[in-house]
Amino acid sequence: LQQVMQSDFPPSPEQWEAIRAPLEPAVVVAGAGSGKTTLMAARVVYLVVTGQVRPDEVLGLTFTTKAASELRQRIREALERAGFGPGGPGGPDRAARGEQDEEAVELLEPTVSTYNAYASALLSEHGLRIGHEPDTRVMADASRYQLAARVIDRHTGRVELLSDSPRHVIDYVLRLEGALSEHLVDVAALRAFDAAQAPRFAEALLAGTKKTRDDVASAFARRAEALDLVEEYRRLKHALGLMDFSDQIALAARLA
């Protein structure tokens, strides 16, 4: 691998274990500055050179645009050094393909992106398969706040425990709604969970003070009231043709 990648140093025993791991789920735990990006690029080269995958069968996802750009560049350079870049010995045969087929070259590159950018691309291309309109607009945080404020202002249901200031209620509702989307949990499932678990919490706290038991009961009740607002927030989003970044992740996961 060191020779193929033209590296100055061979991978360490721990790195080599991760690089040549079988094609199954695995987790690599490593601190900042320990060479994770280099390791991922080396693994891609190893899998491609040993014939286990084609370059275009590799998908790399990260959290930030900067990290995605760095990982994409590292993988591209590593594959080119190994002769698997566009036009390289391991890449597509230009003469057989014809110089006009430039798109085929691009398709042989790994896909490296942020989670949200990849989710957005999936939805744009295939969203209609699950009834998602491709022209749905993505809201920024300020718009989410304004929409949640409108929902709370129009709410006519009974509210007894969710009595913080409007700002705190908005933050709570948005955090809860985002967590539901990103963890792929619907409102009905959370309500069923709370109904099943609230008595168990109460039973476990029998030895505690009455105040502690009341606090737990209040927490469940507050969340029940917040879930009503979450449902109204989601209905308004759908009616206005809007979604937020957590919706992108949830819809793309459903689509996949």
PDB file of C-alpha atoms in Angstrom:
ATOM      1  CA  LEU A   1       0.000   0.000   0.000  1.00  0.00           C
ATOM      2  CA  GLN A   2       2.872   2.380   0.792  1.00  0.00           C
ATOM      3  CA  GLN A   3       4.368   1.730  -2.637  1.00  0.00           C
ATOM      4  CA  VAL A   4       1.052   2.115  -4.465  1.00  0.00           C
ATOM      5  CA  MET A   5       0.234   5.372  -2.665  1.00  0.00           C
ATOM      6  CA  GLN A   6       3.841   6.626  -2.949  1.00  0.00           C
ATOM      7  CA  SER A   7       3.817   7.405   0.784  1.00  0.00           C
ATOM      8  CA  ASP A   8       6.876   8.302   2.814  1.00  0.00           C
ATOM      9  CA  PHE A   9       5.850   6.027   5.665  1.00  0.00           C
ATOM     10  CA  PRO A  10       3.856   2.796   5.983  1.00  0.00           C
ATOM     11  CA  PRO A  11       0.637   2.814   8.022  1.00  0.00           C
ATOM     12  CA  SER A  12       0.925   1.882  11.693  1.00  0.00           C
ATOM     13  CA  PRO A  13      -0.386  -1.532  12.816  1.00  0.00           C
ATOM     14  CA  GLU A  14      -3.560   0.146  14.160  1.00  0.00           C
ATOM     15  CA  GLN A  15      -4.079   2.071  10.911  1.00  0.00           C
ATOM     16  CA  TRP A  16      -3.461  -1.037   8.814  1.00  0.00           C
ATOM     17  CA  GLU A  17      -6.095  -2.921  10.807  1.00  0.00           C
ATOM     18  CA  ALA A  18      -8.669  -0.233   9.942  1.00  0.00           C
ATOM     19  CA  ILE A  19      -7.545   0.078   6.305  1.00  0.00           C
ATOM     20  CA  ARG A  20      -7.917  -3.632   5.538  1.00  0.00           C
ATOM     21  CA  ALA A  21     -11.037  -4.233   7.653  1.00  0.00           C
ATOM     22  CA  PRO A  22     -13.715  -6.317   5.893  1.00  0.00           C
ATOM     23  CA  LEU A  23     -16.644  -4.682   4.115  1.00  0.00           C
ATOM     24  CA  GLU A  24     -18.956  -4.573   7.117  1.00  0.00           C
ATOM     25  CA  PRO A  25     -19.932  -1.919   9.700  1.00  0.00           C
ATOM     26  CA  ALA A  26     -17.005  -0.736  11.832  1.00  0.00           C
ATOM     27  CA  VAL A  27     -16.087   2.227  14.022  1.00  0.00           C
ATOM     28  CA  VAL A  28     -12.660   3.844  14.214  1.00  0.00           C
ATOM     29  CA  VAL A  29     -12.081   5.960  17.315  1.00  0.00           C
ATOM     30  CA  ALA A  30      -9.254   8.477  16.964  1.00  0.00           C
ATOM     31  CA  GLY A  31      -8.473  11.915  18.345  1.00  0.00           C
ATOM     32  CA  ALA A  32      -7.927  15.212  16.559  1.00  0.00           C
ATOM     33  CA  GLY A  33      -4.853  15.337  14.341  1.00  0.00           C
ATOM     34  CA  SER A  34      -4.348  11.564  14.373  1.00  0.00           C
ATOM     35  CA  GLY A  35      -4.659  11.172  10.608  1.00  0.00           C
ATOM     36  CA  LYS A  36      -8.283  10.074  10.178  1.00  0.00           C
ATOM     37  CA  THR A  37      -8.639  11.718   6.768  1.00  0.00           C
ATOM     38  CA  THR A  38      -5.429  10.136   5.495  1.00  0.00           C
ATOM     39  CA  LEU A  39      -6.612   6.804   6.843  1.00  0.00           C
ATOM     40  CA  MET A  40      -9.939   7.044   5.002  1.00  0.00           C
ATOM     41  CA  ALA A  41      -8.181   7.910   1.754  1.00  0.00           C
ATOM     42  CA  ALA A  42      -5.852   4.927   2.240  1.00  0.00           C
ATOM     43  CA  ARG A  43      -8.811   2.620   2.848  1.00  0.00           C
ATOM     44  CA  VAL A  44     -10.473   3.744  -0.371  1.00  0.00           C
ATOM     45  CA  VAL A  45      -7.256   3.068  -2.313  1.00  0.00           C
ATOM     46  CA  TYR A  46      -6.877  -0.351  -0.657  1.00  0.00           C
ATOM     47  CA  LEU A  47     -10.448  -1.368  -1.505  1.00  0.00           C
ATOM     48  CA  VAL A  48     -10.125  -0.144  -5.101  1.00  0.00           C
ATOM     49  CA  VAL A  49      -6.666  -1.609  -5.763  1.00  0.00           C
ATOM     50  CA  THR A  50      -7.646  -5.009  -4.356  1.00  0.00           C
ATOM     51  CA  GLY A  51     -10.719  -5.062  -6.595  1.00  0.00           C
ATOM     52  CA  GLN A  52     -13.284  -5.078  -3.769  1.00  0.00           C
ATOM     53  CA  VAL A  53     -15.057  -1.925  -5.017  1.00  0.00           C
ATOM     54  CA  ARG A  54     -14.973   0.498  -7.942  1.00  0.00           C
ATOM     55  CA  PRO A  55     -14.147   4.150  -7.169  1.00  0.00           C
ATOM     56  CA  ASP A  56     -17.721   5.215  -8.009  1.00  0.00           C
ATOM     57  CA  GLU A  57     -19.087   2.721  -5.447  1.00  0.00           C
ATOM     58  CA  VAL A  58     -17.518   4.700  -2.588  1.00  0.00           C
ATOM     59  CA  LEU A  59     -19.601   7.207  -0.616  1.00  0.00           C
ATOM     60  CA  GLY A  60     -17.956   9.482   1.960  1.00  0.00           C
ATOM     61  CA  LEU A  61     -20.107  11.654   4.238  1.00  0.00           C
ATOM     62  CA  THR A  62     -18.950  14.278   6.752  1.00  0.00           C
ATOM     63  CA  PHE A  63     -20.563  17.012   8.820  1.00  0.00           C
ATOM     64  CA  THR A  64     -18.946  20.156   7.412  1.00  0.00           C
ATOM     65  CA  THR A  65     -18.256  21.492   3.927  1.00  0.00           C
ATOM     66  CA  LYS A  66     -14.602  22.038   4.810  1.00  0.00           C
ATOM     67  CA  ALA A  67     -14.145  18.440   5.953  1.00  0.00           C
ATOM     68  CA  ALA A  68     -15.926  17.123   2.845  1.00  0.00           C
ATOM     69  CA  SER A  69     -13.691  19.203   0.565  1.00  0.00           C
ATOM     70  CA  GLU A  70     -10.536  17.989   2.320  1.00  0.00           C
ATOM     71  CA  LEU A  71     -11.610  14.338   2.249  1.00  0.00           C
ATOM     72  CA  ARG A  72     -12.608  14.569  -1.434  1.00  0.00           C
ATOM     73  CA  GLN A  73      -9.241  16.068  -2.359  1.00  0.00           C
ATOM     74  CA  ARG A  74      -7.259  13.521  -0.331  1.00  0.00           C
ATOM     75  CA  ILE A  75      -9.105  10.577  -1.889  1.00  0.00           C
ATOM     76  CA  ARG A  76      -8.776  11.975  -5.417  1.00  0.00           C
ATOM     77  CA  GLU A  77      -5.037  12.557  -5.036  1.00  0.00           C
ATOM     78  CA  ALA A  78      -4.491   9.139  -3.454  1.00  0.00           C
ATOM     79  CA  LEU A  79      -6.358   7.371  -6.260  1.00  0.00           C
ATOM     80  CA  GLU A  80      -4.454   9.308  -8.920  1.00  0.00           C
ATOM     81  CA  ARG A  81      -1.115   8.378  -7.357  1.00  0.00           C
ATOM     82  CA  ALA A  82      -2.257   4.756  -7.321  1.00  0.00           C
ATOM     83  CA  GLY A  83      -3.127   4.993 -11.028  1.00  0.00           C
ATOM     84  CA  PHE A  84      -6.879   4.962 -10.582  1.00  0.00           C
ATOM     85  CA  GLY A  85      -7.634   8.568 -11.424  1.00  0.00           C
ATOM     86  CA  PRO A  86      -9.331   9.613 -14.673  1.00  0.00           C
ATOM     87  CA  GLY A  87      -7.057   8.549 -17.513  1.00  0.00           C
ATOM     88  CA  GLY A  88      -4.659   6.681 -15.223  1.00  0.00           C
ATOM     89  CA  PRO A  89      -3.580   3.066 -15.811  1.00  0.00           C
ATOM     90  CA  GLY A  90      -6.272   1.825 -13.460  1.00  0.00           C
ATOM     91  CA  GLY A  91      -8.866   4.278 -14.687  1.00  0.00           C
ATOM     92  CA  PRO A  92     -11.089   4.219 -17.784  1.00  0.00           C
ATOM     93  CA  ASP A  93      -9.453   3.654 -21.179  1.00  0.00           C
ATOM     94  CA  ARG A  94      -9.694   6.983 -22.957  1.00  0.00           C
ATOM     95  CA  ALA A  95      -8.975   5.552 -26.399  1.00  0.00           C
ATOM     96  CA  ALA A  96     -11.673   2.886 -26.112  1.00  0.00           C
ATOM     97  CA  ARG A  97     -14.155   5.320 -24.621  1.00  0.00           C
ATOM     98  CA  GLY A  98     -13.578   8.255 -26.919  1.00  0.00           C
ATOM     99  CA  GLU A  99     -12.497  11.708 -25.761  1.00  0.00           C
ATOM    100  CA  GLN A 100     -16.047  13.079 -25.973  1.00  0.00           C
ATOM    101  CA  ASP A 101     -17.301  10.964 -23.042  1.00  0.00           C
ATOM    102  CA  GLU A 102     -16.036  13.224 -20.279  1.00  0.00           C
ATOM    103  CA  GLU A 103     -19.027  12.469 -18.003  1.00  0.00           C
ATOM    104  CA  ALA A 104     -17.961   8.836 -17.708  1.00  0.00           C
ATOM    105  CA  VAL A 105     -14.704  10.010 -16.151  1.00  0.00           C
ATOM    106  CA  GLU A 106     -16.530  11.991 -13.489  1.00  0.00           C
ATOM    107  CA  LEU A 107     -18.818   9.086 -12.668  1.00  0.00           C
ATOM    108  CA  LEU A 108     -15.807   6.947 -11.751  1.00  0.00           C
ATOM    109  CA  GLU A 109     -14.916   9.237  -8.864  1.00  0.00           C
ATOM    110  CA  PRO A 110     -16.097   8.549  -5.300  1.00  0.00           C
ATOM    111  CA  THR A 111     -18.950  10.689  -4.004  1.00  0.00           C
ATOM    112  CA  VAL A 112     -17.842  12.773  -1.014  1.00  0.00           C
ATOM    113  CA  SER A 113     -20.253  15.266   0.525  1.00  0.00           C
ATOM    114  CA  THR A 114     -21.819  16.566   3.714  1.00  0.00           C
ATOM    115  CA  TYR A 115     -24.812  14.655   5.051  1.00  0.00           C
ATOM    116  CA  ASN A 116     -27.200  17.468   4.187  1.00  0.00           C
ATOM    117  CA  ALA A 117     -25.820  18.095   0.710  1.00  0.00           C
ATOM    118  CA  TYR A 118     -26.068  14.404  -0.126  1.00  0.00           C
ATOM    119  CA  ALA A 119     -29.594  14.241   1.287  1.00  0.00           C
ATOM    120  CA  SER A 120     -30.544  17.269  -0.806  1.00  0.00           C
ATOM    121  CA  ALA A 121     -29.154  15.643  -3.968  1.00  0.00           C
ATOM    122  CA  LEU A 122     -31.046  12.412  -3.276  1.00  0.00           C
ATOM    123  CA  LEU A 123     -34.316  14.289  -2.762  1.00  0.00           C
ATOM    124  CA  SER A 124     -33.864  16.432  -5.868  1.00  0.00           C
ATOM    125  CA  GLU A 125     -33.270  13.389  -8.056  1.00  0.00           C
ATOM    126  CA  HIS A 126     -35.552  10.778  -6.492  1.00  0.00           C
ATOM    127  CA  GLY A 127     -37.882  12.614  -4.078  1.00  0.00           C
ATOM    128  CA  LEU A 128     -40.988  11.966  -6.177  1.00  0.00           C
ATOM    129  CA  ARG A 129     -40.636   8.255  -5.370  1.00  0.00           C
ATOM    130  CA  ILE A 130     -41.909   9.074  -1.867  1.00  0.00           C
ATOM    131  CA  GLY A 131     -44.168  11.951  -2.877  1.00  0.00           C
ATOM    132  CA  HIS A 132     -41.658  14.690  -2.043  1.00  0.00           C
ATOM    133  CA  GLU A 133     -41.860  17.713  -4.322  1.00  0.00           C
ATOM    134  CA  PRO A 134     -38.382  18.663  -5.613  1.00  0.00           C
ATOM    135  CA  ASP A 135     -39.144  22.398  -5.386  1.00  0.00           C
ATOM    136  CA  THR A 136     -39.693  22.306  -1.601  1.00  0.00           C
ATOM    137  CA  ARG A 137     -37.716  25.171  -0.083  1.00  0.00           C
ATOM    138  CA  VAL A 138     -35.263  24.690   2.797  1.00  0.00           C
ATOM    139  CA  MET A 139     -35.683  27.127   5.698  1.00  0.00           C
ATOM    140  CA  ALA A 140     -32.872  28.854   7.525  1.00  0.00           C
ATOM    141  CA  ASP A 141     -32.890  28.978  11.338  1.00  0.00           C
ATOM    142  CA  ALA A 142     -34.489  32.439  11.414  1.00  0.00           C
ATOM    143  CA  SER A 143     -37.409  31.231   9.286  1.00  0.00           C
ATOM    144  CA  ARG A 144     -37.883  28.171  11.497  1.00  0.00           C
ATOM    145  CA  TYR A 145     -38.080  30.465  14.534  1.00  0.00           C
ATOM    146  CA  GLN A 146     -40.639  32.726  12.853  1.00  0.00           C
ATOM    147  CA  LEU A 147     -42.770  29.762  11.780  1.00  0.00           C
ATOM    148  CA  ALA A 148     -42.727  28.240  15.272  1.00  0.00           C
ATOM    149  CA  ALA A 149     -43.666  31.628  16.737  1.00  0.00           C
ATOM    150  CA  ARG A 150     -46.630  31.809  14.352  1.00  0.00           C
ATOM    151  CA  VAL A 151     -47.752  28.316  15.409  1.00  0.00           C
ATOM    152  CA  ILE A 152     -47.601  29.219  19.107  1.00  0.00           C
ATOM    153  CA  ASP A 153     -49.408  32.498  18.499  1.00  0.00           C
ATOM    154  CA  ARG A 154     -52.264  30.686  16.704  1.00  0.00           C
ATOM    155  CA  HIS A 155     -52.465  27.721  19.077  1.00  0.00           C
ATOM    156  CA  THR A 156     -55.913  27.292  20.632  1.00  0.00           C
ATOM    157  CA  GLY A 157     -55.305  24.050  22.537  1.00  0.00           C
ATOM    158  CA  ARG A 158     -55.053  23.775  26.277  1.00  0.00           C
ATOM    159  CA  VAL A 159     -51.664  24.716  27.744  1.00  0.00           C
ATOM    160  CA  GLU A 160     -51.029  24.401  31.465  1.00  0.00           C
ATOM    161  CA  LEU A 161     -47.410  23.367  31.976  1.00  0.00           C
ATOM    162  CA  LEU A 162     -45.633  24.717  28.907  1.00  0.00           C
ATOM    163  CA  SER A 163     -45.763  28.191  30.369  1.00  0.00           C
ATOM    164  CA  ASP A 164     -42.202  29.480  29.913  1.00  0.00           C
ATOM    165  CA  SER A 165     -41.519  32.665  27.987  1.00  0.00           C
ATOM    166  CA  PRO A 166     -42.372  32.467  24.254  1.00  0.00           C
ATOM    167  CA  ARG A 167     -38.682  32.336  23.348  1.00  0.00           C
ATOM    168  CA  HIS A 168     -38.064  29.314  25.586  1.00  0.00           C
ATOM    169  CA  VAL A 169     -41.161  27.523  24.285  1.00  0.00           C
ATOM    170  CA  ILE A 170     -40.103  28.131  20.683  1.00  0.00           C
ATOM    171  CA  ASP A 171     -36.607  26.768  21.398  1.00  0.00           C
ATOM    172  CA  TYR A 172     -38.067  23.712  23.121  1.00  0.00           C
ATOM    173  CA  VAL A 173     -40.502  22.955  20.295  1.00  0.00           C
ATOM    174  CA  LEU A 174     -37.832  23.361  17.602  1.00  0.00           C
ATOM    175  CA  ARG A 175     -35.324  21.178  19.476  1.00  0.00           C
ATOM    176  CA  LEU A 176     -37.933  18.485  19.999  1.00  0.00           C
ATOM    177  CA  GLU A 177     -39.105  18.586  16.383  1.00  0.00           C
ATOM    178  CA  GLY A 178     -35.533  18.459  15.066  1.00  0.00           C
ATOM    179  CA  ALA A 179     -34.605  15.539  17.336  1.00  0.00           C
ATOM    180  CA  LEU A 180     -37.655  13.588  16.179  1.00  0.00           C
ATOM    181  CA  SER A 181     -36.714  14.073  12.523  1.00  0.00           C
ATOM    182  CA  GLU A 182     -33.025  13.302  12.873  1.00  0.00           C
ATOM    183  CA  HIS A 183     -33.686  10.162  14.946  1.00  0.00           C
ATOM    184  CA  LEU A 184     -36.467   9.015  12.586  1.00  0.00           C
ATOM    185  CA  VAL A 185     -39.085   8.931  15.361  1.00  0.00           C
ATOM    186  CA  ASP A 186     -42.631  10.094  14.645  1.00  0.00           C
ATOM    187  CA  VAL A 187     -44.881  11.903  17.112  1.00  0.00           C
ATOM    188  CA  ALA A 188     -47.151   8.887  17.646  1.00  0.00           C
ATOM    189  CA  ALA A 189     -44.177   6.687  18.562  1.00  0.00           C
ATOM    190  CA  LEU A 190     -42.923   9.212  21.119  1.00  0.00           C
ATOM    191  CA  ARG A 191     -46.387   9.552  22.656  1.00  0.00           C
ATOM    192  CA  ALA A 192     -46.621   5.756  22.960  1.00  0.00           C
ATOM    193  CA  PHE A 193     -43.157   5.641  24.544  1.00  0.00           C
ATOM    194  CA  ASP A 194     -44.040   8.328  27.089  1.00  0.00           C
ATOM    195  CA  ALA A 195     -47.316   6.610  27.974  1.00  0.00           C
ATOM    196  CA  ALA A 196     -45.481   3.346  28.603  1.00  0.00           C
ATOM    197  CA  GLN A 197     -42.505   4.794  30.454  1.00  0.00           C
ATOM    198  CA  ALA A 198     -44.121   7.458  32.670  1.00  0.00           C
ATOM    199  CA  PRO A 199     -45.550   4.866  35.150  1.00  0.00           C
ATOM    200  CA  ARG A 200     -42.175   3.117  35.279  1.00  0.00           C
ATOM    201  CA  PHE A 201     -40.456   6.396  36.191  1.00  0.00           C
ATOM    202  CA  ALA A 202     -43.064   7.024  38.874  1.00  0.00           C
ATOM    203  CA  GLU A 203     -42.577   3.540  40.299  1.00  0.00           C
ATOM    204  CA  ALA A 204     -38.796   3.874  40.331  1.00  0.00           C
ATOM    205  CA  LEU A 205     -39.076   7.170  42.209  1.00  0.00           C
ATOM    206  CA  LEU A 206     -41.414   5.934  44.952  1.00  0.00           C
ATOM    207  CA  ALA A 207     -38.548   6.100  47.410  1.00  0.00           C
ATOM    208  CA  GLY A 208     -37.802   9.668  46.431  1.00  0.00           C
ATOM    209  CA  THR A 209     -39.439  12.905  47.532  1.00  0.00           C
ATOM    210  CA  LYS A 210     -42.877  13.963  46.335  1.00  0.00           C
ATOM    211  CA  LYS A 211     -41.249  16.938  44.624  1.00  0.00           C
ATOM    212  CA  THR A 212     -39.038  14.629  42.540  1.00  0.00           C
ATOM    213  CA  ARG A 213     -42.028  12.538  41.456  1.00  0.00           C
ATOM    214  CA  ASP A 214     -43.990  15.654  40.586  1.00  0.00           C
ATOM    215  CA  ASP A 215     -41.081  16.985  38.529  1.00  0.00           C
ATOM    216  CA  VAL A 216     -40.943  13.778  36.485  1.00  0.00           C
ATOM    217  CA  ALA A 217     -44.715  13.806  35.896  1.00  0.00           C
ATOM    218  CA  SER A 218     -44.495  17.459  34.906  1.00  0.00           C
ATOM    219  CA  ALA A 219     -41.701  16.725  32.401  1.00  0.00           C
ATOM    220  CA  PHE A 220     -43.820  14.108  30.630  1.00  0.00           C
ATOM    221  CA  ALA A 221     -46.860  16.388  30.631  1.00  0.00           C
ATOM    222  CA  ARG A 222     -44.866  19.331  29.271  1.00  0.00           C
ATOM    223  CA  ARG A 223     -43.585  17.196  26.437  1.00  0.00           C
ATOM    224  CA  ALA A 224     -47.128  16.054  25.642  1.00  0.00           C
ATOM    225  CA  GLU A 225     -48.180  19.691  25.269  1.00  0.00           C
ATOM    226  CA  ALA A 226     -45.109  20.446  23.160  1.00  0.00           C
ATOM    227  CA  LEU A 227     -45.916  17.541  20.846  1.00  0.00           C
ATOM    228  CA  ASP A 228     -49.242  19.200  19.992  1.00  0.00           C
ATOM    229  CA  LEU A 229     -47.269  22.254  18.877  1.00  0.00           C
ATOM    230  CA  VAL A 230     -44.808  20.081  16.942  1.00  0.00           C
ATOM    231  CA  GLU A 231     -47.693  18.573  14.970  1.00  0.00           C
ATOM    232  CA  GLU A 232     -49.085  22.019  14.166  1.00  0.00           C
ATOM    233  CA  TYR A 233     -45.609  23.237  13.164  1.00  0.00           C
ATOM    234  CA  ARG A 234     -45.204  20.292  10.787  1.00  0.00           C
ATOM    235  CA  ARG A 235     -48.640  20.828   9.248  1.00  0.00           C
ATOM    236  CA  LEU A 236     -47.832  24.482   8.584  1.00  0.00           C
ATOM    237  CA  LYS A 237     -44.457  23.600   7.064  1.00  0.00           C
ATOM    238  CA  HIS A 238     -46.108  21.150   4.706  1.00  0.00           C
ATOM    239  CA  ALA A 239     -48.878  23.592   3.759  1.00  0.00           C
ATOM    240  CA  LEU A 240     -46.297  26.275   2.877  1.00  0.00           C
ATOM    241  CA  GLY A 241     -44.053  23.895   0.916  1.00  0.00           C
ATOM    242  CA  LEU A 242     -41.161  24.283   3.349  1.00  0.00           C
ATOM    243  CA  MET A 243     -38.705  21.974   5.091  1.00  0.00           C
ATOM    244  CA  ASP A 244     -35.662  22.362   7.321  1.00  0.00           C
ATOM    245  CA  PHE A 245     -32.311  20.578   7.445  1.00  0.00           C
ATOM    246  CA  SER A 246     -33.509  17.868   9.824  1.00  0.00           C
ATOM    247  CA  ASP A 247     -36.361  17.126   7.393  1.00  0.00           C
ATOM    248  CA  GLN A 248     -33.779  16.607   4.659  1.00  0.00           C
ATOM    249  CA  ILE A 249     -32.045  13.904   6.698  1.00  0.00           C
ATOM    250  CA  ALA A 250     -35.288  12.156   7.657  1.00  0.00           C
ATOM    251  CA  LEU A 251     -36.719  12.214   4.124  1.00  0.00           C
ATOM    252  CA  ALA A 252     -33.460  11.024   2.556  1.00  0.00           C
ATOM    253  CA  ALA A 253     -33.224   8.155   5.044  1.00  0.00           C
ATOM    254  CA  ARG A 254     -36.807   7.187   4.234  1.00  0.00           C
ATOM    255  CA  LEU A 255     -36.074   7.423   0.524  1.00  0.00           C
ATOM    256  CA  ALA A 256     -32.929   5.289   0.817  1.00  0.00           C
TER     257      ALA A 256
END
